[in-house]
Amino acid sequence: MNKIIGNKLKELRRSKNLSQEQVADFLHISLSAYSRMERGESTSWANHFNKICEIFEITPEDLVRKESKSLLSDNLVSEQRFTEIAMLSVYRKIIKRYELQIEDLKIIIKNLNKGKN
């Protein structure tokens, strides 16, 4: 379990662009103590459980979950979803603009047909 938590700590820290020293300072522990936690050589992460969750903005369940779902892939999926939503919004605006142009053209055609009669 220590190895799993240690790997998660390293992944979380990197995803937040934090140094080991920054995390250690936040936890009020030495750099070497934090480094041992990341390497899975220490169980002291349990003593700092709530603070770790606070630093990395995760739930306790996320920290101890055994599956190794990559945070990087989660971020990429979220980013991709955000891009899809943004593109959908752009496409809707383009469609709306064309629909308005079509309505204008219908009016022009109707007026042209009136002029022929």
mmCIF file of C-alpha atoms in Angstrom:
data_model
loop_
_atom_site.group_PDB
_atom_site.id
_atom_site.type_symbol
_atom_site.label_atom_id
_atom_site.label_comp_id
_atom_site.label_asym_id
_atom_site.label_seq_id
_atom_site.Cartn_x
_atom_site.Cartn_y
_atom_site.Cartn_z
ATOM 1 C CA MET A 1 0.000 0.000 0.000
ATOM 2 C CA ASN A 2 2.861 2.399 0.744
ATOM 3 C CA LYS A 3 4.173 2.020 -2.820
ATOM 4 C CA ILE A 4 0.716 2.721 -4.261
ATOM 5 C CA ILE A 5 0.278 5.834 -2.110
ATOM 6 C CA GLY A 6 3.849 6.910 -2.827
ATOM 7 C CA ASN A 7 3.286 6.689 -6.576
ATOM 8 C CA LYS A 8 0.034 8.600 -6.244
ATOM 9 C CA LEU A 9 1.754 11.302 -4.201
ATOM 10 C CA LYS A 10 4.418 11.696 -6.856
ATOM 11 C CA GLU A 11 1.832 11.818 -9.657
ATOM 12 C CA LEU A 12 -0.333 14.308 -7.764
ATOM 13 C CA ARG A 13 2.638 16.523 -6.904
ATOM 14 C CA ARG A 14 3.804 16.594 -10.512
ATOM 15 C CA SER A 15 0.296 17.316 -11.796
ATOM 16 C CA LYS A 16 0.241 20.395 -9.533
ATOM 17 C CA ASN A 17 3.760 21.413 -10.600
ATOM 18 C CA LEU A 18 4.977 21.340 -7.016
ATOM 19 C CA SER A 19 8.398 20.368 -5.769
ATOM 20 C CA GLN A 20 8.920 17.803 -3.053
ATOM 21 C CA GLU A 21 10.233 20.608 -0.891
ATOM 22 C CA GLN A 22 7.037 22.650 -1.318
ATOM 23 C CA VAL A 23 4.847 19.720 -0.314
ATOM 24 C CA ALA A 24 7.120 18.872 2.618
ATOM 25 C CA ASP A 25 6.934 22.491 3.824
ATOM 26 C CA PHE A 26 3.150 22.452 3.626
ATOM 27 C CA LEU A 27 3.066 19.233 5.656
ATOM 28 C CA HIS A 28 5.625 20.654 8.112
ATOM 29 C CA ILE A 29 7.986 17.708 7.612
ATOM 30 C CA SER A 30 11.504 17.372 6.270
ATOM 31 C CA LEU A 31 12.211 16.949 2.596
ATOM 32 C CA SER A 32 13.757 13.530 3.265
ATOM 33 C CA ALA A 33 10.642 12.395 5.148
ATOM 34 C CA TYR A 34 8.428 13.409 2.250
ATOM 35 C CA SER A 35 10.793 11.817 -0.241
ATOM 36 C CA ARG A 36 10.537 8.513 1.672
ATOM 37 C CA MET A 37 6.742 8.753 1.489
ATOM 38 C CA GLU A 38 6.889 9.114 -2.313
ATOM 39 C CA ARG A 39 9.253 6.155 -2.567
ATOM 40 C CA GLY A 40 6.872 4.045 -0.510
ATOM 41 C CA GLU A 41 9.418 3.589 2.253
ATOM 42 C CA SER A 42 7.315 5.235 4.945
ATOM 43 C CA THR A 43 3.836 4.959 6.397
ATOM 44 C CA SER A 44 3.920 8.526 7.692
ATOM 45 C CA TRP A 45 1.574 9.594 4.870
ATOM 46 C CA ALA A 46 -1.213 8.271 7.137
ATOM 47 C CA ASN A 47 -0.303 10.887 9.751
ATOM 48 C CA HIS A 48 -0.762 13.634 7.162
ATOM 49 C CA PHE A 49 -3.777 12.142 5.407
ATOM 50 C CA ASN A 50 -6.103 15.178 5.602
ATOM 51 C CA LYS A 51 -3.376 17.688 4.773
ATOM 52 C CA ILE A 52 -2.342 15.646 1.720
ATOM 53 C CA CYS A 53 -5.939 15.612 0.490
ATOM 54 C CA GLU A 54 -6.124 19.358 1.064
ATOM 55 C CA ILE A 55 -2.895 20.095 -0.830
ATOM 56 C CA PHE A 56 -3.858 18.055 -3.855
ATOM 57 C CA GLU A 57 -7.575 18.902 -3.700
ATOM 58 C CA ILE A 58 -8.681 15.268 -3.662
ATOM 59 C CA THR A 59 -10.980 13.181 -1.538
ATOM 60 C CA PRO A 60 -9.583 10.647 0.916
ATOM 61 C CA GLU A 61 -11.082 7.922 -1.279
ATOM 62 C CA ASP A 62 -9.046 9.173 -4.242
ATOM 63 C CA LEU A 63 -5.857 8.888 -2.233
ATOM 64 C CA VAL A 64 -6.351 5.311 -1.080
ATOM 65 C CA ARG A 65 -8.069 3.936 -4.179
ATOM 66 C CA LYS A 66 -6.071 0.968 -5.426
ATOM 67 C CA GLU A 67 -6.755 1.306 -9.131
ATOM 68 C CA SER A 68 -4.001 3.133 -10.896
ATOM 69 C CA LYS A 69 -6.078 5.483 -12.979
ATOM 70 C CA SER A 70 -3.702 8.085 -14.266
ATOM 71 C CA LEU A 71 -4.346 11.653 -13.210
ATOM 72 C CA LEU A 72 -2.702 12.776 -16.409
ATOM 73 C CA SER A 73 -5.217 10.862 -18.489
ATOM 74 C CA ASP A 74 -8.042 12.306 -16.348
ATOM 75 C CA ASN A 75 -6.744 15.803 -17.049
ATOM 76 C CA LEU A 76 -6.478 15.061 -20.766
ATOM 77 C CA VAL A 77 -10.024 13.720 -20.851
ATOM 78 C CA SER A 78 -11.279 16.815 -19.007
ATOM 79 C CA GLU A 79 -9.360 19.076 -21.363
ATOM 80 C CA GLN A 80 -10.677 17.199 -24.392
ATOM 81 C CA ARG A 81 -14.239 17.435 -23.058
ATOM 82 C CA PHE A 82 -13.826 21.167 -22.485
ATOM 83 C CA THR A 83 -12.558 21.562 -26.062
ATOM 84 C CA GLU A 84 -15.512 19.589 -27.409
ATOM 85 C CA ILE A 85 -17.956 21.783 -25.496
ATOM 86 C CA ALA A 86 -16.240 24.940 -26.766
ATOM 87 C CA MET A 87 -16.308 23.664 -30.343
ATOM 88 C CA LEU A 88 -19.977 22.731 -30.035
ATOM 89 C CA SER A 89 -20.728 26.281 -28.964
ATOM 90 C CA VAL A 90 -18.839 27.646 -31.973
ATOM 91 C CA TYR A 91 -20.672 25.280 -34.328
ATOM 92 C CA ARG A 92 -24.035 26.336 -32.902
ATOM 93 C CA LYS A 93 -23.201 29.999 -33.524
ATOM 94 C CA ILE A 94 -22.172 29.252 -37.104
ATOM 95 C CA ILE A 95 -25.376 27.271 -37.727
ATOM 96 C CA LYS A 96 -27.485 30.069 -36.245
ATOM 97 C CA ARG A 97 -25.766 32.594 -38.507
ATOM 98 C CA TYR A 98 -26.497 30.452 -41.583
ATOM 99 C CA GLU A 99 -30.108 29.962 -40.488
ATOM 100 C CA LEU A 100 -30.522 33.747 -40.288
ATOM 101 C CA GLN A 101 -28.956 34.164 -43.732
ATOM 102 C CA ILE A 102 -31.355 31.537 -45.107
ATOM 103 C CA GLU A 103 -34.324 33.430 -43.653
ATOM 104 C CA ASP A 104 -33.026 36.660 -45.235
ATOM 105 C CA LEU A 105 -32.656 34.907 -48.588
ATOM 106 C CA LYS A 106 -36.215 33.543 -48.355
ATOM 107 C CA ILE A 107 -37.511 37.084 -47.846
ATOM 108 C CA ILE A 108 -35.446 38.349 -50.811
ATOM 109 C CA ILE A 109 -36.764 35.532 -53.031
ATOM 110 C CA LYS A 110 -40.334 36.213 -51.916
ATOM 111 C CA ASN A 111 -39.957 39.927 -52.736
ATOM 112 C CA LEU A 112 -38.364 39.116 -56.106
ATOM 113 C CA ASN A 113 -41.251 36.792 -56.970
ATOM 114 C CA LYS A 114 -43.753 39.522 -56.072
ATOM 115 C CA GLY A 115 -41.997 41.892 -58.444
ATOM 116 C CA LYS A 116 -42.399 39.471 -61.357
ATOM 117 C CA ASN A 117 -46.207 39.295 -60.986
#
